[in-house]
Every structure is written in C-alpha cells, then in structure tokens.
Amino acid sequence: MSLYFCLRETADIAAFISGTDALPQESIPASEALGRVLGQNVYAPFPCPACNRSTRDGYAVRSADVAGARPENPVLLRLAGECRMGAMCSKALHAGEAWRVYTGSDVPEGADEVVMQEDAAPAGPPPAWSISATAIAVYRPGAAGQHMLTRGADLPQGELLAQAGTKLGAHHLALLAQFFRHLPVHRRPVLGVLATGDEFCPPTPATAVAAGQCNTNALLLQALATTLGARCQHLGTVPDNIDVLHKHLRAALPDGPTPCDVVVVVGGSSGGKRDFSAQAIAALPGCRLYGHDQRVSSGRPLTIARVGQTSVWGLPGHPLSLALAAQVFLAPLLQKLGGQQAAPGFINPAPSVLARLGLALPVEGTAPAHYPVMLRRGHGRLTAWPVPAGTGKTAVLRDMHGWITMPGCPDAAAGTAKSGLRRGAAIRVRLFA
C-alpha cells in the first residue's frame, strides 16, 4: 500500500471514457455561445471585407494620379463624392478624381490607394474649405494598396474560421459574430448528482448545518460541472436504503422525469452492510456494468456503468477521493460529451505549473497513479508535496492545489521495478478547476 494518497487508473475506466460519444448539436444565438463547443467546422460564407475598405480617414484616389505629388508641388484632384460609414459605395472613381473616405468605409470602384487626410487638404482659400470645397490638394505620393484592404484580404470566402470541437471564447465570438447570428454547438451535458447516507438526512436541516453534516460533495460536483460548461441536476439526498436509491436512479434515466447524461451516486460504495450504490446501479434496467469494485485508491472502490446513453458512476463519499476522481475521470468525460476532441491531446487540459517534487516517489503498480499534491513556495521555487495516505481531514481540501500523474511500470507486477521519481525531480502539476 502506498504511503501517499493516490488514485489508480484502470483499463476499464480508460475504455469507458474513450467509448463516450459527443452529444447532439443544436443551433443557438452567437450571443449565448460563450463556453460552448462547436459541433462542426465553420467557414466564412463570404469574403471579409466584402468590398474594398479604407483603413484611414482620408481620400480614395488612383495611385497613378498622385505619383508626382510633393509638398512644394501638390497634385490637384476633383472631389467627386463621399463614402459614408455603414453605407455601400456603388459609384466608380475616374481619373483625376478623389472621394472622401473614413476608417472602415467602402472605397469606390477604381480607387487603388487611400491618401491620409494629413497628406491632403481642400484646395482653395478659406472659408471655402468648410463650405463647399470641390477639389483637394495631395502633397505626398503613395503606392497601390496603401491604407486599404481589398475584398477578401482579411478572410477569403470559404476560409476556415473555427474547427469542430473548439470551446468558444470571447475572441472566437468576436470573429464568428461578423458572419453568423446562430452557431452549431453541442448540447451541454447534464450531470445528475445523487447523494446517499443516513447522516445527511437528519430530521431538521438546521440541526445538520449546526453539526457540520451538510453534504458538500454535491456542491463540489456542481462547481466542477459549471466550470466545464455542463449543467448540474440535483437528484436529492437519500438514506441508506436500496429501494429509495433505486427509485431515484430510475428517475434520472432517459425515460425518467429528470433525465441526465451522467449520473453520479456519491457514497455507499464501500463494503459495509449499508453500502448499496453498486447493487442499485447494477439493478437498473438495461444496465451494462463496465467496472465494479474498481479500487482506484486504497479501500475506496468505484463503480462505472451505462444505461442506454447515460453514464452512471458510483463514487466514494470521502471528500478527497471524490475531488480527485471528479477531476481525473469526470472532467474528461464531460468534455467528450460536450463535444471537445476525443483524442486526449485535443481535450482542453487542466492548467498546470512546473514544480519540484518534495520527496522521492516510487512506482508501485502497473497502472498509472494520480497523486494529489500541496504546493509550497520557498527559496525561489515551487515544491509539490503528495498528500499522506489515510488522511480523513477535510482541511486537506484547503491545502490541495492539484495532482501529478505517475505512469505505471509493466515490471512492477513481477516485483522487479525500482524506478520512480527522486526528490527534487521536475514535475508538472495539473491544477484543480
């Protein structure tokens, strides 16, 4: 048994998560798509800009007309019109003409340059400048294409704007909203949380709060679901009664009144005579049990099953076990359901930091193991300390910042493996959401 708390990953769990399919797509307003995941590749339906556009306040001209312009010898052009912001400019510019343009306004057909207003001025003495100037004087030459974007120069028609599986941030929406009012995104997963335990079903809620017995595990899972873009459905808190537990589970199945995509039963997963989670899950109609009594950490078993398209998990009620299992197993499952890429390299990874290991950590099994760690900063560096095994203190939730993963060793089963991580080794710590 490890001296430090760890969560061991099994082949059953990895296969269960990798076999999960993304939820169906739906079309929603772009203004409501922040944090949602695109269901398909999105391409530009038209070029951007759609017409030649000015990038400066000034005058649209033909570069050939102003090639010889100098401060001491300006070129005079007839001011033929004005291209206003937000209005299409369908007119054409001819030789010897100039059109007044503004930053972001269209440029008339025939113009291939914009002269900045600082390099030109209305021709003639004041006060005619401010009344009805009919000509401008250009004092500097330019070059074709200067201070303007041609049609499609930013994004040509058909250009890929965002890939399927992209979790939409503010910068994505700023781009996509130029082209679309609605976006195709995957439906948000619904995580159902069913807590168990007589200790959480006291006669009066006030007494429970005073005694410190409120079920914080449900709040932990709700916060994780919200962080990952999923919705949380509280299925209630039930006593240690297999019939009551089974009834609540049935309600969360696809044909029930509160259907969920993932159901987590918290607690009742050990081997005690009043631990019924595994039995109640296995008794669900059409249940396919993928893993039962999966001892992912010392003495804390885990159950995984699927009923139709609904994933059902039995997780331990120990806060530390639940917090780590939720981050390591539930987070990638909810990401896959929400449409993020199936390959592990494409799933949005948890934020991470580099640290030094505070003590030597041996490889103790063939399966990967995840160790929760506490981060401490001292002497100019960050040190990660694994949590001691057997801790039952909730204060560890305050001190625990993330986790590290130790790959398994095939030779560990034969007892020949001596490898591991030495004290001071550089490691990557994935931070809790």
XYZ file of N, CA and C in Angstrom, residues 253-402:
450
model
N -32.822 8.298 -15.578
C -32.575 7.613 -16.848
C -33.293 8.322 -17.990
N -32.967 7.982 -19.253
C -33.545 8.718 -20.391
C -35.066 8.783 -20.396
N -35.750 7.757 -19.890
C -37.216 7.765 -19.888
C -37.794 8.277 -18.575
N -36.939 8.800 -17.694
C -37.411 9.289 -16.409
C -37.778 10.754 -16.442
N -38.345 11.269 -15.342
C -38.763 12.680 -15.299
C -37.605 13.674 -15.252
N -36.423 13.248 -14.808
C -35.251 14.150 -14.749
C -34.069 13.486 -15.455
N -34.136 13.317 -16.781
C -33.070 12.601 -17.491
C -31.732 13.336 -17.418
N -30.664 12.573 -17.271
C -29.317 13.123 -17.187
C -28.405 12.365 -18.148
N -27.329 13.002 -18.540
C -26.329 12.351 -19.382
C -25.324 11.569 -18.550
N -25.027 12.081 -17.371
C -24.138 11.408 -16.423
C -24.800 11.480 -15.056
N -24.816 10.347 -14.373
C -25.350 10.292 -13.013
C -24.231 9.842 -12.091
N -24.028 10.585 -11.014
C -23.018 10.227 -10.020
C -23.720 9.950 -8.697
N -23.535 8.734 -8.199
C -24.013 8.375 -6.869
C -22.841 8.564 -5.916
N -23.011 9.472 -4.968
C -21.933 9.802 -4.036
C -22.143 9.045 -2.738
N -21.158 8.219 -2.382
C -21.222 7.473 -1.140
C -21.841 6.099 -1.327
N -21.803 5.315 -0.259
C -22.378 3.973 -0.305
C -21.639 3.031 -1.220
N -20.344 3.288 -1.458
C -19.599 2.490 -2.430
C -18.625 1.512 -1.786
N -18.520 1.537 -0.449
C -17.588 0.629 0.216
C -18.240 -0.731 0.449
N -17.647 -1.530 1.315
C -18.138 -2.882 1.516
C -18.980 -3.064 2.754
N -19.468 -1.986 3.333
C -20.293 -2.089 4.534
C -21.661 -2.669 4.243
N -22.347 -3.096 5.313
C -23.641 -3.747 5.122
C -24.720 -2.774 4.681
N -24.480 -1.456 4.794
C -25.459 -0.465 4.359
C -24.938 0.356 3.179
N -24.000 -0.210 2.419
C -23.474 0.426 1.210
C -24.099 -0.252 0.001
N -25.070 0.453 -0.624
C -25.899 -0.173 -1.650
C -25.705 0.404 -3.052
N -24.770 1.336 -3.254
C -24.671 2.024 -4.543
C -24.460 1.042 -5.690
N -23.488 0.154 -5.569
C -23.185 -0.779 -6.650
C -24.370 -1.679 -6.953
N -25.069 -2.151 -5.906
C -26.220 -3.018 -6.116
C -27.343 -2.281 -6.834
N -27.603 -1.054 -6.415
C -28.697 -0.283 -7.026
C -28.390 0.047 -8.482
N -27.124 0.352 -8.783
C -26.740 0.647 -10.173
C -26.882 -0.597 -11.032
N -26.385 -1.740 -10.549
C -26.436 -2.984 -11.330
C -27.870 -3.429 -11.595
N -28.814 -3.038 -10.725
C -30.204 -3.471 -10.883
C -30.999 -2.600 -11.849
N -30.411 -1.539 -12.388
C -31.133 -0.678 -13.329
C -31.439 -1.456 -14.609
N -32.611 -1.231 -15.199
C -32.975 -1.976 -16.417
C -32.037 -1.646 -17.575
N -31.506 -2.686 -18.218
C -30.597 -2.482 -19.345
C -29.221 -2.030 -18.952
N -28.862 -2.169 -17.675
C -27.564 -1.698 -17.205
C -26.445 -2.585 -17.726
N -25.394 -1.937 -18.236
C -24.184 -2.634 -18.633
C -23.076 -2.202 -17.690
N -22.616 -3.125 -16.883
C -21.611 -2.819 -15.878
C -20.224 -2.914 -16.494
N -19.503 -1.792 -16.494
C -18.147 -1.769 -17.057
C -17.097 -2.061 -16.005
N -17.340 -1.653 -14.795
C -16.365 -1.871 -13.737
C -17.047 -1.805 -12.398
N -16.786 -2.806 -11.569
C -17.369 -2.846 -10.238
C -16.255 -3.100 -9.239
N -16.317 -2.412 -8.116
C -15.296 -2.552 -7.095
C -13.918 -2.197 -7.647
N -13.891 -1.111 -8.486
C -12.623 -0.634 -9.029
C -11.879 0.114 -7.930
N -10.854 -0.509 -7.360
C -10.178 0.103 -6.221
C -9.138 1.101 -6.720
N -9.652 2.257 -7.090
C -8.783 3.283 -7.650
C -7.920 3.953 -6.592
N -8.260 3.766 -5.328
C -7.397 4.224 -4.240
C -7.636 3.298 -3.063
N -6.756 3.308 -2.138
C -6.792 2.320 -1.062
C -8.143 2.311 -0.353
N -8.849 1.180 -0.490
C -10.090 0.996 0.246
C -11.245 1.833 -0.236
N -11.120 2.436 -1.403
C -12.202 3.301 -1.880
C -12.624 2.852 -3.267
N -13.555 1.921 -3.367
C -13.945 1.367 -4.668
C -14.787 2.327 -5.492
N -14.883 2.032 -6.756
C -15.599 2.876 -7.710
C -16.366 1.971 -8.665
N -17.579 2.377 -9.051
C -18.413 1.601 -9.968
C -18.715 2.447 -11.199
N -18.617 1.857 -12.396
C -18.977 2.546 -13.628
C -19.906 1.660 -14.443
N -20.936 2.270 -15.008
C -21.926 1.522 -15.782
C -22.537 2.455 -16.815
N -23.298 1.880 -17.734
C -24.004 2.672 -18.735
C -25.386 2.067 -18.956
N -26.393 2.939 -18.955
C -27.767 2.548 -19.257
C -28.193 3.346 -20.470
N -28.283 2.682 -21.633
C -28.514 3.414 -22.871
C -27.333 4.335 -23.118
N -27.607 5.628 -23.227
C -26.543 6.612 -23.420
C -26.185 7.331 -22.127
N -26.758 6.910 -21.019
C -26.495 7.562 -19.740
C -25.373 6.848 -18.995
N -24.353 7.585 -18.616
C -23.258 7.033 -17.826
C -23.612 7.136 -16.351
N -23.375 6.048 -15.613
C -23.689 6.011 -14.187
C -22.416 5.664 -13.429
N -22.068 6.532 -12.484
C -20.853 6.352 -11.689
C -21.216 6.240 -10.220
N -20.576 5.314 -9.538
C -20.654 5.247 -8.096
C -19.318 5.681 -7.532
N -19.262 6.853 -6.920
C -18.009 7.408 -6.417
C -18.014 7.439 -4.893
N -16.836 7.356 -4.294
C -16.763 7.383 -2.826
C -17.194 8.721 -2.261
N -17.711 8.685 -1.033
C -18.138 9.914 -0.374
C -17.019 10.629 0.339
N -15.852 10.011 0.427
C -14.699 10.670 1.047
C -14.346 11.898 0.217
N -14.325 13.113 0.795
C -14.145 14.338 0.003
C -12.882 14.347 -0.847
N -11.776 13.847 -0.309
C -10.532 13.852 -1.060
C -10.610 12.901 -2.253
N -11.156 11.703 -2.019
C -11.317 10.746 -3.118
C -12.239 11.307 -4.194
N -13.341 11.892 -3.755
C -14.310 12.424 -4.715
C -13.726 13.573 -5.513
N -13.026 14.492 -4.843
C -12.446 15.642 -5.536
C -11.463 15.198 -6.607
N -10.626 14.227 -6.278
C -9.624 13.773 -7.237
C -10.257 12.970 -8.365
N -11.190 12.069 -8.035
C -11.853 11.271 -9.068
C -12.637 12.162 -10.026
N -13.265 13.205 -9.497
C -14.030 14.108 -10.351
C -13.126 14.825 -11.346
N -11.955 15.268 -10.887
C -11.030 15.979 -11.769
C -10.413 15.042 -12.804
N -10.009 13.844 -12.378
C -9.263 12.942 -13.254
C -10.179 12.199 -14.210
N -11.371 11.788 -13.752
C -12.239 10.938 -14.566
C -13.467 11.671 -15.114
N -14.188 12.388 -14.247
C -15.422 13.038 -14.702
C -15.150 14.197 -15.649
N -14.090 14.957 -15.404
C -13.806 16.119 -16.247
C -13.622 15.720 -17.713
N -12.756 14.744 -18.052
C -12.639 14.370 -19.471
C -13.913 13.755 -20.027
N -14.692 13.062 -19.192
C -15.960 12.507 -19.669
C -16.924 13.620 -20.067
N -17.058 14.632 -19.217
C -17.954 15.753 -19.534
C -17.445 16.533 -20.739
N -16.121 16.630 -20.888
C -15.567 17.311 -22.055
C -15.925 16.572 -23.335
N -15.835 15.254 -23.328
C -16.170 14.484 -24.517
C -17.653 14.602 -24.846
N -18.499 14.512 -23.825
C -19.932 14.656 -24.059
C -20.252 16.031 -24.623
N -19.547 17.041 -24.138
C -19.793 18.407 -24.598
C -19.233 18.710 -25.963
N -18.497 17.751 -26.571
C -18.054 17.915 -27.947
C -16.589 18.212 -28.130
N -15.822 18.343 -27.055
C -14.404 18.583 -27.243
C -13.734 17.321 -27.775
N -12.604 17.501 -28.466
C -11.996 16.430 -29.237
C -11.778 15.178 -28.403
N -12.029 14.030 -29.036
C -11.955 12.754 -28.329
C -10.520 12.372 -27.974
N -9.570 12.672 -28.845
C -8.182 12.297 -28.572
C -7.680 13.075 -27.354
N -6.997 12.393 -26.420
C -6.555 13.075 -25.195
C -5.737 14.329 -25.467
N -4.960 14.335 -26.550
C -4.148 15.506 -26.849
C -4.958 16.724 -27.224
N -6.246 16.520 -27.574
C -7.073 17.640 -28.004
C -8.045 18.091 -26.923
N -8.208 17.297 -25.878
C -9.061 17.732 -24.777
C -8.383 18.902 -24.081
N -9.154 19.931 -23.793
C -8.570 21.078 -23.117
C -7.973 20.623 -21.790
N -6.661 20.625 -21.648
C -6.058 20.118 -20.419
C -6.254 21.090 -19.271
N -6.155 20.519 -18.066
C -6.220 21.388 -16.896
C -5.000 22.307 -16.890
N -5.139 23.550 -16.433
C -3.965 24.416 -16.314
C -2.919 23.743 -15.433
N -1.669 23.985 -15.716
C -0.618 23.299 -14.970
C 0.532 24.250 -14.657
N 1.350 23.840 -13.698
C 2.556 24.576 -13.327
C 3.689 23.576 -13.166
N 4.912 24.060 -13.317
C 6.087 23.234 -13.076
C 6.528 23.401 -11.626
N 6.904 22.279 -11.004
C 7.337 22.309 -9.614
C 8.401 21.243 -9.394
N 8.993 21.284 -8.219
C 9.943 20.256 -7.807
C 9.255 19.333 -6.811
N 9.529 18.025 -6.914
C 8.924 17.062 -6.014
C 9.604 17.145 -4.654
N 8.791 17.232 -3.595
C 9.346 17.422 -2.265
C 9.934 16.168 -1.649
N 9.644 15.003 -2.214
C 10.147 13.748 -1.673
C 10.159 12.698 -2.773
N 10.938 11.641 -2.571
C 11.014 10.576 -3.566
C 9.693 9.824 -3.639
N 9.294 9.437 -4.857
C 8.020 8.770 -5.069
C 8.249 7.553 -5.970
N 8.138 6.334 -5.437
C 8.395 5.154 -6.255
C 7.203 4.775 -7.118
N 7.469 4.013 -8.179
C 6.400 3.417 -8.976
C 5.936 2.173 -8.244
N 4.628 2.067 -7.978
C 4.128 0.984 -7.137
C 3.126 0.081 -7.833
N 2.958 0.199 -9.125
C 1.998 -0.649 -9.804
C 2.127 -0.548 -11.302
N 1.330 -1.349 -12.011
C 1.387 -1.353 -13.476
C 0.506 -0.276 -14.081
N -0.476 0.207 -13.323
C -1.407 1.206 -13.839
C -0.947 2.608 -13.470
N -1.310 3.617 -14.268
C -0.993 4.996 -13.897
C -1.638 5.346 -12.560
N -0.962 6.166 -11.786
C -1.473 6.594 -10.487
C -1.440 8.106 -10.415
N -2.504 8.684 -9.849
C -2.632 10.131 -9.732
C -2.532 10.499 -8.249
N -1.589 11.368 -7.911
C -1.340 11.762 -6.531
C -1.762 13.215 -6.324
N -2.676 13.488 -5.385
C -2.968 14.896 -5.056
C -1.777 15.502 -4.335
N -1.503 16.764 -4.637
C -0.334 17.406 -4.048
C -0.690 18.782 -3.510
N 0.093 19.191 -2.528
C 0.028 20.535 -1.970
C 1.243 21.310 -2.460
N 1.055 22.525 -2.912
C 2.140 23.342 -3.436
C 2.618 24.318 -2.378
N 3.926 24.418 -2.242
C 4.530 25.369 -1.316
C 5.645 26.124 -2.039
N 5.720 27.412 -1.805
C 6.768 28.215 -2.432
C 7.802 28.620 -1.378
N 9.058 28.363 -1.708
C 10.124 28.729 -0.791
C 11.467 28.692 -1.488
N 12.361 29.600 -1.085
C 13.694 29.677 -1.671
C 13.628 29.846 -3.197
N 12.631 30.587 -3.639
C 12.546 30.920 -5.051
C 12.021 29.826 -5.958
N 11.459 28.748 -5.385
C 10.929 27.707 -6.256
C 9.651 27.123 -5.671
N 8.898 26.420 -6.505
C 7.635 25.805 -6.123
C 7.872 24.326 -5.870
N 7.403 23.832 -4.720
C 7.591 22.434 -4.349
C 6.234 21.762 -4.176
N 6.117 20.538 -4.720
C 4.884 19.763 -4.622
C 5.073 18.642 -3.604
N 4.121 18.555 -2.658
C 4.180 17.534 -1.613
C 2.946 16.637 -1.725
N 3.121 15.336 -1.983
C 1.980 14.421 -2.014
C 1.268 14.372 -0.666
N -0.039 14.109 -0.715
C -0.853 14.042 0.499
C -0.649 12.672 1.156
N -0.387 12.623 2.451
C -0.207 11.321 3.122
C -1.445 10.451 3.004
N -1.233 9.133 2.890
C -2.349 8.194 2.787
C -3.115 8.146 4.096
N -4.400 7.811 4.001
C -5.213 7.619 5.191
C -5.740 8.893 5.802
N -5.483 10.047 5.184
C -5.962 11.288 5.783
C -7.484 11.367 5.691
N -8.102 11.704 6.805
C -9.551 11.860 6.812
C -9.957 13.284 7.113
N -8.992 14.182 7.060
C -9.247 15.580 7.397
C -9.752 16.346 6.177
N -10.800 17.126 6.382
C -11.303 17.946 5.287
C -10.417 19.159 5.035
N -9.534 19.493 5.989
C -8.632 20.630 5.792
C -7.716 20.413 4.598
N -7.536 19.164 4.189
C -6.667 18.884 3.046
C -7.241 19.499 1.773
N -8.552 19.711 1.712
C -9.156 20.350 0.544
C -8.693 21.796 0.422
N -8.375 22.392 1.540
C -7.848 23.765 1.513
C -6.424 23.792 0.983
N -5.649 22.772 1.361
C -4.228 22.761 1.044
C -3.914 22.108 -0.298
N -4.838 21.322 -0.826
C -4.584 20.567 -2.050
C -4.801 21.462 -3.273
N -3.792 21.599 -4.097
C -3.859 22.513 -5.239
C -4.016 21.791 -6.587
N -3.549 20.559 -6.669
C -3.615 19.857 -7.948
C -3.157 18.426 -7.784
